[in-house]
Amino acid sequence: MKILRYLLLIAILLVMVFPLFWMFRVSLLPTGSGLTPKDLIGPSITMSIYYDIATSGNMLKYFINSTVVGMIVTGGNILFCFMAGYAFSRFKFIGKNILFYSVILVLMIPAHILIIPLYLLMFHLGLYDTYAALILPFLVNPIGIFLIKQYIDTLPSSMEEAARIDGAGEFHILLRVVMPLCKPALAVLAIQVFLTNWNSFLFPFILTGSDSVRTLPVGLALYQGHQAIDWQHLMAGSALAVIPVLVIFLFFQRQIVSGITAGAIKQ
Amino acid sequence: MKSRQLAGYLFASPWITILLAFWLFPLLYSLVLGFTDYRLMKPTFDWVGFDNYIRLFSDQGFLTALKNTFIFVLGTIPITTAISLVFALLLNRNFPGRTIFRSGYFMPSITSLVVIALIFSNLYSRDGYLYLLADMLGISPPENGFLLSNRTSLAAIMAMDIWMSVGYYMLLFLAGLKSIPEELYEAAEVAGASARRKFFSITLPLLKPVLLFIIVINTIKSFQVFIEIFVMTRGRYGSSTAVYFIYETGLSRFEFGYASAAAYILFFIIAVFSVVQLGLLKQRGIQ
């Protein structure tokens, strides 16, 4: 029984990881060699495509764009989701409940409804095809606010009160007292935001029109249009998009899983 | 006290700004657009009432896209849910190597959908791995690969979607399973309940809130299927979906008003489905 169970689990595992393995395999083929299934275990492996990508073409530019945009968006979310989460958890102000419901409501809004108006808005603002279009709307997100608010709710407020009695200003308390206590939640948030942004396609796709600001997923999706399908370059570029994710996953598995389940099960 | 009120607003202000500028304003803007025939070539907001909506329901392209969307939703959700539940049950006990399996099954879910779609485009193509595998197994694949055929393209994309998303829902199920108290199973064991009995009398009823939550979020997500359609077929070979139609109408034919109306129809359908399902969630969640 036990062996059968393991065999089943291993068979599923092979099915689940095979496509990613295949991507790496194709990207490591020598240029110009055939792509028949027997290449799966063929002996020839070369990094030449990666060298090619690093020295010519747009792939490297897309990669850098993705990295820059991802870092800024992640930084913004750490600060702004934290500020908003803190406000919703600790402060009383008129309209707070309505505002907090808006967070939950926005969570339910399907992205497709924003395609046309966001495109037009960015166009009229003169931000179409700029980094600003890729960054501004995503600097703070409802799930992040929700996550941080829930976390701060579980913290005792005695340290903040003590600091307040000592005469500390609100911004000082925010950054020096509460923020350090929230490190675990902020780490979860940062990883979630970076991964989501790194993989995101729809809005970066509709809000950009030239190679100079395109991110990696957009560049990859449009690559086929440029030339006849060049699987080796395409798979190497894909690998470029996947490797950072795999590395982050390897190091932060626990945070990723807790971020997903916290958002889901608590509702 | 007044200064603390002010601080509250101040801390929430980045969210308030982005909420108004990039969520609420666009939402209302496109609602208005849907009642105009605002186009690239005719950038005036001429009110046309429900004309766009009426035209949509006689637009064969839209109706086909809508039909495909429903096929996608109704085809993938039950299978995805069932498979991810089975995966979760398989991994819900402690045994050596459990983490490796869990990570491996989950991995596709955190990979970029564009990348997955590109890899599968290769696997589905005429000399791709899956094509040859199907040939070997005696299932005759379409001549030009799975994606370039009216008969198989949508199904092939659906299969990929299921493969990709089961790991994510498996994690949610695992979290749900962990919250079921162990004593219930112990008590059932003492009473001599069979494994099947334990599943249907304890596991499944207690998983209901998670199960319905998964169905709700998967419904919202699946109604909006677009990326894989764009990357794999560009909406050809009978694989166009509602969001693909919106994209094509709005951003490649630049009929902004007409596309906005289509977006609102889909929005309405998703809202109805979500409300019904959330109603069920509440009802069952309390029991």
Coordinates of C-alpha atoms in Angstrom, one line a residue:
Chain A
M1 CA 0.0 0.0 0.0
K2 CA 2.7 2.4 1.1
I3 CA 4.8 1.7 -2.1
L4 CA 1.8 2.2 -4.3
R5 CA 1.1 5.5 -2.6
Y6 CA 4.6 6.7 -3.2
L7 CA 4.5 5.6 -6.8
L8 CA 1.3 7.6 -7.3
L9 CA 2.8 10.6 -5.6
I10 CA 6.0 10.4 -7.7
A11 CA 4.0 10.0 -11.0
I12 CA 2.0 13.2 -10.2
L13 CA 5.2 15.0 -9.3
L14 CA 6.7 14.1 -12.7
V15 CA 3.7 15.4 -14.4
M16 CA 3.8 18.7 -12.4
V17 CA 7.5 19.5 -12.9
F18 CA 7.9 18.1 -16.4
P19 CA 6.9 21.3 -18.3
L20 CA 9.4 23.4 -16.3
F21 CA 12.1 20.8 -16.9
W22 CA 11.3 20.9 -20.6
M23 CA 11.7 24.7 -20.7
F24 CA 15.2 24.4 -19.2
R25 CA 16.0 21.5 -21.5
V26 CA 15.1 23.4 -24.7
S27 CA 16.9 26.5 -23.6
L28 CA 20.1 24.5 -23.1
L29 CA 20.1 22.9 -26.6
P30 CA 22.9 23.9 -29.0
T31 CA 21.6 26.5 -31.5
G32 CA 19.9 25.1 -34.5
S33 CA 19.5 21.5 -33.2
G34 CA 16.2 19.8 -33.6
L35 CA 13.6 19.8 -30.9
T36 CA 12.3 16.3 -31.0
P37 CA 11.3 14.5 -27.8
K38 CA 14.4 12.4 -27.8
D39 CA 16.4 15.5 -27.0
L40 CA 15.0 15.1 -23.5
I41 CA 18.0 13.0 -22.6
G42 CA 20.3 14.0 -25.3
P43 CA 23.8 14.7 -24.1
S44 CA 24.4 18.1 -25.7
I45 CA 24.0 21.0 -23.3
T46 CA 25.2 24.5 -24.0
M47 CA 24.7 27.9 -22.4
S48 CA 25.1 29.7 -25.8
I49 CA 21.5 31.0 -25.9
Y50 CA 21.9 32.6 -22.5
Y51 CA 25.1 34.2 -23.6
D52 CA 23.3 35.5 -26.7
I53 CA 20.5 36.9 -24.5
A54 CA 22.9 38.6 -22.2
T55 CA 24.7 40.4 -25.0
S56 CA 22.1 41.2 -27.6
G57 CA 18.4 41.8 -28.1
N58 CA 15.7 43.1 -25.7
M59 CA 15.4 40.2 -23.3
L60 CA 17.9 41.7 -20.9
K61 CA 16.2 45.1 -21.0
Y62 CA 12.8 43.4 -20.2
F63 CA 14.5 41.7 -17.3
I64 CA 15.9 44.9 -15.9
N65 CA 12.5 46.7 -16.4
S66 CA 10.8 43.9 -14.4
T67 CA 13.4 44.1 -11.7
V68 CA 13.2 47.9 -11.3
V69 CA 9.4 48.0 -11.4
G70 CA 9.1 45.1 -9.0
M71 CA 11.4 46.7 -6.5
I72 CA 9.6 50.1 -6.5
V73 CA 6.2 48.5 -6.3
T74 CA 7.3 46.2 -3.5
G75 CA 8.8 49.2 -1.6
G76 CA 5.7 51.2 -2.0
N77 CA 3.4 48.4 -0.8
I78 CA 5.5 47.8 2.3
L79 CA 5.2 51.5 3.3
F80 CA 1.6 52.3 2.1
C81 CA -0.1 49.0 3.0
F82 CA 1.5 49.3 6.4
M83 CA 0.4 52.8 6.9
A84 CA -3.2 52.1 5.8
G85 CA -3.3 48.8 7.7
Y86 CA -2.1 50.6 10.8
A87 CA -4.7 53.4 10.4
F88 CA -7.5 50.9 10.0
S89 CA -6.4 48.9 13.0
R90 CA -5.5 51.6 15.5
F91 CA -7.1 54.9 14.6
K92 CA -10.7 56.2 14.8
F93 CA -11.7 58.6 12.1
I94 CA -15.0 59.5 10.4
G95 CA -15.6 57.3 7.4
K96 CA -13.2 54.6 8.5
N97 CA -15.7 51.8 8.3
I98 CA -16.8 52.8 4.8
L99 CA -13.2 53.1 3.7
F100 CA -12.4 49.7 5.1
Y101 CA -15.4 48.1 3.4
S102 CA -14.1 49.7 0.2
V103 CA -10.9 47.6 0.7
I104 CA -13.0 44.4 0.8
L105 CA -15.2 45.6 -2.1
V106 CA -12.2 46.3 -4.3
L107 CA -11.0 42.8 -3.7
M108 CA -14.1 41.6 -5.4
I109 CA -13.8 43.8 -8.5
P110 CA -12.7 41.8 -11.5
A111 CA -9.6 43.2 -13.3
H112 CA -11.1 43.0 -16.8
I113 CA -13.5 45.9 -16.1
L114 CA -10.5 48.2 -15.7
I115 CA -8.7 47.4 -18.9
I116 CA -10.3 50.1 -21.1
P117 CA -10.7 52.9 -18.6
L118 CA -7.2 52.5 -17.1
Y119 CA -5.7 52.5 -20.6
L120 CA -7.6 55.7 -21.5
L121 CA -6.8 57.3 -18.2
M122 CA -3.1 56.7 -18.6
F123 CA -3.3 57.9 -22.1
H124 CA -4.9 61.2 -21.1
L125 CA -2.6 61.7 -18.2
G126 CA 0.3 61.3 -20.6
L127 CA 1.6 58.3 -18.7
Y128 CA 0.9 55.6 -21.3
D129 CA 4.1 53.7 -22.0
T130 CA 6.0 55.0 -19.0
Y131 CA 7.3 53.4 -15.9
A132 CA 4.8 55.5 -13.9
A133 CA 1.9 53.6 -15.6
L134 CA 3.4 50.3 -14.4
I135 CA 4.0 51.6 -10.9
L136 CA 1.4 54.2 -9.7
P137 CA -1.8 52.1 -9.7
F138 CA 0.0 49.2 -7.9
L139 CA 1.8 51.0 -5.1
V140 CA -0.8 49.8 -2.5
N141 CA -3.1 46.8 -2.7
P142 CA -6.2 45.8 -0.8
I143 CA -5.0 42.3 0.1
G144 CA -1.9 43.8 1.6
I145 CA -3.9 46.3 3.7
F146 CA -6.1 43.4 4.9
L147 CA -3.1 41.3 5.8
I148 CA -1.3 44.1 7.8
K149 CA -4.5 45.2 9.6
Q150 CA -5.2 41.7 10.7
Y151 CA -1.6 41.3 12.0
I152 CA -1.6 44.6 13.9
D153 CA -5.0 43.7 15.5
T154 CA -3.2 40.9 17.3
L155 CA -0.4 43.1 18.7
P156 CA -0.9 44.8 22.1
S157 CA -0.9 48.5 21.9
S158 CA 0.9 49.2 25.2
M159 CA 4.2 50.1 23.5
E160 CA 2.6 52.7 21.3
E161 CA 0.8 54.2 24.3
A162 CA 4.0 54.3 26.2
A163 CA 5.8 56.1 23.3
R164 CA 2.8 58.5 23.0
I165 CA 3.1 59.4 26.7
D166 CA 6.8 60.0 26.2
G167 CA 5.8 62.6 23.6
A168 CA 6.7 60.7 20.4
G169 CA 5.1 61.9 17.2
E170 CA 2.8 59.7 15.2
F171 CA 5.2 59.2 12.4
H172 CA 7.9 58.3 14.8
I173 CA 5.7 55.7 16.5
L174 CA 4.7 54.3 13.0
L175 CA 8.2 53.8 11.8
R176 CA 10.2 53.1 15.0
V177 CA 7.7 51.3 17.3
V178 CA 5.1 49.5 15.2
M179 CA 7.0 48.8 12.0
P180 CA 9.7 46.7 13.7
L181 CA 7.0 44.6 15.4
C182 CA 5.4 43.9 12.0
K183 CA 8.5 42.5 10.3
P184 CA 7.0 39.0 9.8
A185 CA 3.8 40.3 8.2
L186 CA 5.7 42.8 6.1
A187 CA 8.0 40.0 4.9
V188 CA 5.0 38.0 3.8
L189 CA 3.6 41.1 2.1
A190 CA 6.8 41.9 0.3
I191 CA 7.3 38.4 -1.1
Q192 CA 3.6 38.2 -2.2
V193 CA 3.8 41.6 -3.9
F194 CA 7.1 41.0 -5.6
L195 CA 6.0 37.7 -7.0
T196 CA 2.6 38.9 -8.2
N197 CA 4.2 41.9 -9.8
W198 CA 7.0 39.9 -11.4
N199 CA 4.5 37.6 -13.0
S200 CA 1.9 40.1 -13.9
F201 CA 0.9 40.5 -17.5
L202 CA -2.5 42.1 -18.1
F203 CA -1.9 45.7 -17.0
P204 CA 1.8 45.9 -18.0
F205 CA 0.6 44.7 -21.4
I206 CA -2.2 47.2 -21.9
L207 CA -0.3 50.1 -20.5
T208 CA 2.9 49.9 -22.5
G209 CA 3.5 50.1 -26.2
S210 CA 7.3 50.0 -26.7
D211 CA 10.2 47.8 -25.8
S212 CA 11.8 50.4 -23.7
V213 CA 9.5 50.0 -20.7
R214 CA 8.1 46.5 -21.3
T215 CA 8.5 43.9 -18.6
L216 CA 9.6 40.4 -19.1
P217 CA 6.2 38.6 -19.3
V218 CA 5.0 41.2 -21.8
G219 CA 8.2 41.0 -23.8
L220 CA 7.9 37.2 -23.9
A221 CA 4.3 37.1 -24.9
L222 CA 4.9 39.5 -27.8
Y223 CA 8.2 37.9 -28.9
Q224 CA 6.5 35.5 -31.2
G225 CA 5.1 38.3 -33.2
H226 CA 8.5 39.6 -34.0
Q227 CA 9.9 36.6 -35.8
A228 CA 9.1 33.0 -36.6
I229 CA 8.9 31.0 -33.4
D230 CA 12.3 30.7 -32.0
W231 CA 11.8 28.2 -29.2
Q232 CA 15.3 28.3 -27.8
H233 CA 15.3 32.0 -27.2
L234 CA 11.8 32.0 -26.0
M235 CA 12.5 29.2 -23.5
A236 CA 15.7 30.9 -22.3
G237 CA 13.8 34.1 -21.8
S238 CA 11.1 32.2 -19.9
A239 CA 13.8 30.6 -17.8
L240 CA 15.0 34.2 -17.0
A241 CA 11.4 34.9 -15.8
V242 CA 11.2 31.7 -13.7
I243 CA 14.6 31.5 -12.0
P244 CA 14.1 34.4 -9.6
V245 CA 10.7 33.0 -8.7
L246 CA 12.2 29.5 -8.0
V247 CA 15.0 31.1 -5.9
I248 CA 12.5 33.1 -3.8
F249 CA 10.3 30.1 -3.5
L250 CA 13.3 28.0 -2.2
F251 CA 14.1 30.5 0.5
F252 CA 10.7 31.8 1.5
Q253 CA 8.4 28.8 1.1
R254 CA 6.9 29.2 4.5
Q255 CA 6.1 32.9 4.0
I256 CA 4.6 32.3 0.6
V257 CA 2.3 29.5 1.9
S258 CA 1.3 31.5 5.0
G259 CA 0.5 34.5 2.9
I260 CA -1.8 32.5 0.6
T261 CA -3.6 30.7 3.4
A262 CA -3.9 33.7 5.7
G263 CA -5.7 35.7 3.0
A264 CA -8.0 32.8 2.2
I265 CA -9.0 31.0 5.4
K266 CA -9.5 34.0 7.6
Q267 CA -12.4 35.4 5.5
Chain B
M1 CA -7.7 63.6 20.0
K2 CA -8.1 65.8 16.9
S3 CA -4.5 65.2 15.9
R4 CA -5.0 61.4 16.0
Q5 CA -8.0 61.7 13.7
L6 CA -5.8 63.6 11.3
A7 CA -3.0 61.0 11.6
G8 CA -5.5 58.3 10.7
Y9 CA -6.5 60.1 7.5
L10 CA -2.9 60.9 6.8
F11 CA -1.8 57.2 7.1
A12 CA -4.7 56.1 5.0
S13 CA -4.3 58.8 2.3
P14 CA -2.1 56.8 -0.1
W15 CA -4.8 54.2 -0.3
I16 CA -7.6 56.7 -0.5
T17 CA -5.8 58.4 -3.4
I18 CA -5.1 55.2 -5.4
L19 CA -8.6 53.9 -4.6
L20 CA -10.2 57.0 -6.1
A21 CA -7.9 57.5 -9.0
F22 CA -7.2 53.9 -10.2
W23 CA -10.2 51.9 -9.0
L24 CA -13.4 53.9 -8.5
F25 CA -12.9 56.5 -11.2
P26 CA -12.1 54.0 -13.9
L27 CA -15.0 51.9 -12.8
L28 CA -17.5 54.8 -13.2
Y29 CA -15.7 56.1 -16.3
S30 CA -16.2 52.9 -18.2
L31 CA -19.8 52.6 -17.0
V32 CA -20.4 55.9 -18.7
L33 CA -18.4 54.9 -21.8
G34 CA -20.6 51.9 -22.2
F35 CA -23.5 54.2 -23.0
T36 CA -21.5 56.2 -25.6
D37 CA -20.0 55.3 -29.0
Y38 CA -16.6 56.8 -28.0
R39 CA -14.0 55.5 -30.4
L40 CA -10.5 56.4 -31.5
M41 CA -11.8 57.9 -34.6
K42 CA -14.7 59.7 -32.9
P43 CA -13.5 60.9 -29.5
T44 CA -16.8 62.6 -28.5
F45 CA -19.0 61.3 -25.7
D46 CA -22.2 61.0 -27.7
W47 CA -24.9 59.3 -25.6
V48 CA -26.3 56.2 -27.4
G49 CA -28.3 54.7 -24.5
F50 CA -28.4 50.9 -24.5
D51 CA -27.4 50.6 -28.2
N52 CA -24.1 49.0 -27.4
Y53 CA -25.8 46.5 -25.2
I54 CA -28.4 45.7 -27.8
R55 CA -25.7 45.3 -30.5
L56 CA -23.7 43.0 -28.3
F57 CA -26.5 40.5 -28.1
S58 CA -26.6 40.1 -31.8
D59 CA -22.8 40.2 -32.2
Q60 CA -21.8 36.6 -33.1
G61 CA -18.2 37.3 -32.0
F62 CA -19.4 38.3 -28.6
L63 CA -21.9 35.4 -28.2
T64 CA -19.2 32.9 -29.2
A65 CA -16.8 34.4 -26.8
L66 CA -19.3 34.3 -24.0
K67 CA -20.2 30.7 -24.8
N68 CA -16.5 29.8 -24.7
T69 CA -16.1 31.6 -21.4
F70 CA -18.9 29.5 -19.9
I71 CA -17.4 26.3 -21.3
F72 CA -14.1 27.3 -19.7
V73 CA -15.7 28.1 -16.3
L74 CA -18.0 25.0 -16.1
G75 CA -15.3 22.7 -17.5
T76 CA -12.3 23.7 -15.4
I77 CA -13.8 24.5 -12.0
P78 CA -15.2 21.0 -11.0
I79 CA -12.1 19.2 -12.3
T80 CA -9.7 21.6 -10.6
T81 CA -11.5 21.4 -7.3
A82 CA -11.7 17.6 -7.3
I83 CA -8.1 17.1 -8.3
S84 CA -6.8 19.7 -5.7
L85 CA -8.9 18.0 -3.0
V86 CA -7.4 14.6 -3.9
F87 CA -3.9 16.1 -3.8
A88 CA -4.5 17.6 -0.4
L89 CA -5.9 14.4 1.0
L90 CA -2.9 12.5 -0.3
L91 CA -0.5 14.9 1.4
N92 CA -2.4 15.5 4.6
R93 CA -0.4 13.2 6.8
N94 CA 3.1 13.1 7.9
F95 CA 5.5 10.9 5.8
P96 CA 9.0 11.4 4.6
G97 CA 9.2 13.6 1.5
R98 CA 5.9 15.3 2.1
T99 CA 7.4 18.8 1.6
I100 CA 9.0 17.9 -1.6
F101 CA 5.7 16.7 -3.1
R102 CA 3.8 19.7 -1.8
S103 CA 6.4 22.1 -3.2
G104 CA 6.5 20.3 -6.5
Y105 CA 2.7 20.3 -7.0
F106 CA 2.5 23.9 -6.0
M107 CA 5.4 25.1 -8.2
P108 CA 3.4 25.7 -11.4
S109 CA 1.0 28.1 -9.5
I110 CA 3.7 30.6 -8.7
T111 CA 5.3 30.5 -12.2
S112 CA 4.3 33.3 -14.6
L113 CA 1.2 32.3 -16.6
V114 CA 2.8 33.7 -19.7
V115 CA 5.8 31.4 -19.3
I116 CA 3.5 28.4 -18.7
A117 CA 1.5 29.3 -21.8
L118 CA 4.6 29.5 -23.9
I119 CA 5.9 26.1 -22.6
F120 CA 2.6 24.5 -23.4
S121 CA 2.5 26.1 -26.8
N122 CA 5.7 24.2 -27.5
L123 CA 4.4 21.0 -25.9
Y124 CA 1.1 21.1 -27.9
S125 CA 2.7 22.0 -31.2
R126 CA 3.0 19.6 -34.1
D127 CA 6.3 18.2 -33.1
G128 CA 5.8 18.9 -29.4
Y129 CA 6.0 16.4 -26.6
L130 CA 2.3 16.1 -25.8
Y131 CA 1.5 15.7 -29.5
L132 CA 3.8 12.8 -29.9
L133 CA 2.6 11.3 -26.6
A134 CA -1.0 11.4 -27.8
D135 CA 0.1 9.8 -31.1
M136 CA 1.8 7.0 -29.2
L137 CA -1.2 6.4 -27.1
G138 CA -3.3 6.1 -30.2
I139 CA -5.3 9.3 -29.7
S140 CA -5.1 10.8 -33.1
P141 CA -4.1 14.5 -32.6
P142 CA -5.2 17.2 -35.0
E143 CA -2.9 17.7 -37.9
N144 CA -1.3 21.0 -36.9
G145 CA -1.0 20.4 -33.2
F146 CA -3.6 20.9 -30.5
L147 CA -3.8 24.7 -30.6
L148 CA -4.3 25.2 -34.3
S149 CA -7.6 23.2 -34.4
N150 CA -11.1 24.3 -33.7
R151 CA -11.8 20.8 -32.2
T152 CA -9.1 20.9 -29.5
S153 CA -7.7 24.4 -28.9
L154 CA -10.1 25.4 -26.1
A155 CA -9.9 22.0 -24.4
A156 CA -6.1 22.1 -24.6
I157 CA -6.0 25.5 -22.9
M158 CA -8.4 24.3 -20.3
A159 CA -6.3 21.3 -19.5
M160 CA -3.3 23.6 -19.1
D161 CA -5.2 25.8 -16.7
I162 CA -6.2 22.8 -14.6
W163 CA -2.6 21.6 -14.5
M164 CA -1.4 25.0 -13.4
S165 CA -3.9 25.8 -10.7
V166 CA -4.4 22.6 -8.8
G167 CA -1.4 23.2 -6.6
Y168 CA -2.7 26.5 -5.4
Y169 CA -6.1 25.2 -4.4
M170 CA -4.4 22.1 -2.8
L171 CA -2.7 24.5 -0.4
L172 CA -6.0 26.1 0.6
F173 CA -7.5 22.6 1.1
L174 CA -4.5 21.6 3.2
A175 CA -5.0 24.6 5.4
G176 CA -8.6 23.7 5.7
L177 CA -7.8 20.1 6.6
K178 CA -5.4 21.2 9.3
S179 CA -8.1 23.1 11.0
I180 CA -10.3 20.0 11.5
P181 CA -9.8 18.8 15.1
E182 CA -8.0 15.4 15.3
E183 CA -10.4 14.2 18.1
L184 CA -13.2 13.9 15.7
Y185 CA -11.4 11.3 13.7
E186 CA -10.3 9.5 16.9
A187 CA -13.9 9.4 18.1
A188 CA -15.0 8.1 14.7
E189 CA -12.3 5.4 14.9
V190 CA -13.6 4.3 18.3
A191 CA -17.0 4.1 16.9
G192 CA -15.6 1.9 14.1
A193 CA -16.2 4.2 11.2
S194 CA -14.8 3.3 7.8
A195 CA -12.4 5.6 5.9
R196 CA -15.2 6.4 3.5
R197 CA -17.6 7.2 6.3
K198 CA -15.0 9.5 8.0
F199 CA -14.5 11.4 4.7
F200 CA -18.2 11.9 4.1
S201 CA -19.3 12.5 7.7
I202 CA -16.4 14.6 9.0
T203 CA -13.9 15.8 6.4
L204 CA -16.3 17.0 3.7
P205 CA -18.8 18.8 5.9
L206 CA -16.1 20.6 7.8
L207 CA -14.3 21.6 4.6
K208 CA -17.5 23.2 3.2
P209 CA -16.5 26.8 3.9
V210 CA -13.1 26.3 2.3
L211 CA -14.6 24.4 -0.6
L212 CA -17.1 27.2 -1.4
F213 CA -14.5 29.9 -0.9
I214 CA -12.3 28.1 -3.5
I215 CA -15.2 27.8 -5.9
V216 CA -16.0 31.6 -5.5
I217 CA -12.5 32.8 -6.1
N218 CA -12.0 30.3 -8.9
T219 CA -15.2 31.5 -10.6
I220 CA -14.1 35.2 -10.5
K221 CA -10.7 34.2 -11.9
S222 CA -12.0 31.8 -14.6
F223 CA -14.6 34.2 -16.0
Q224 CA -11.7 36.5 -16.8
V225 CA -9.5 34.0 -18.7
F226 CA -7.4 36.0 -21.1
I227 CA -3.6 35.6 -20.8
E228 CA -3.4 32.0 -22.0
I229 CA -5.8 32.8 -24.9
F230 CA -3.7 35.8 -26.0
V231 CA -0.4 33.9 -25.8
M232 CA -1.5 30.6 -27.2
T233 CA -4.0 31.3 -29.9
R234 CA -4.7 35.0 -30.2
G235 CA -8.3 34.1 -29.9
R236 CA -8.3 32.0 -33.1
Y237 CA -9.5 28.4 -33.7
G238 CA -12.7 28.9 -31.7
S239 CA -10.9 29.9 -28.5
S240 CA -11.9 33.5 -28.1
T241 CA -13.3 34.4 -24.6
A242 CA -15.2 37.4 -23.2
V243 CA -12.1 39.2 -22.0
Y244 CA -10.3 38.5 -25.2
F245 CA -13.3 40.0 -27.0
I246 CA -13.1 43.1 -24.8
Y247 CA -9.3 43.4 -25.4
E248 CA -9.7 43.0 -29.2
T249 CA -12.7 45.4 -29.5
G250 CA -11.2 48.0 -27.1
L251 CA -7.5 47.9 -27.6
S252 CA -7.0 46.7 -31.2
R253 CA -10.1 48.1 -32.9
F254 CA -10.3 51.0 -30.4
E255 CA -14.1 50.9 -30.0
F256 CA -13.9 52.0 -26.4
G257 CA -17.6 52.5 -25.7
Y258 CA -18.6 49.1 -27.2
A259 CA -15.8 47.3 -25.3
S260 CA -16.8 48.9 -22.1
A261 CA -20.4 47.7 -22.5
A262 CA -19.1 44.2 -23.1
A263 CA -16.9 44.5 -19.9
Y264 CA -20.0 45.5 -17.9
I265 CA -22.0 42.6 -19.1
L266 CA -19.2 40.2 -18.0
F267 CA -19.0 42.2 -14.7
F268 CA -22.7 41.7 -14.1
I269 CA -22.4 37.9 -14.8
I270 CA -19.5 37.6 -12.4
A271 CA -21.3 39.6 -9.7
V272 CA -24.4 37.4 -10.0
F273 CA -22.4 34.2 -9.7
S274 CA -20.4 35.6 -6.8
V275 CA -23.5 36.8 -4.9
V276 CA -25.2 33.5 -5.3
Q277 CA -22.1 31.5 -4.3
L278 CA -21.4 33.8 -1.3
G279 CA -25.0 33.4 -0.2
L280 CA -24.4 29.7 -0.2
L281 CA -21.1 30.2 1.6
K282 CA -22.8 32.1 4.4
Q283 CA -25.6 29.7 4.7
R284 CA -23.4 26.6 4.9
G285 CA -20.6 28.3 6.9
I286 CA -22.9 28.8 9.9
Q287 CA -24.7 25.5 10.1

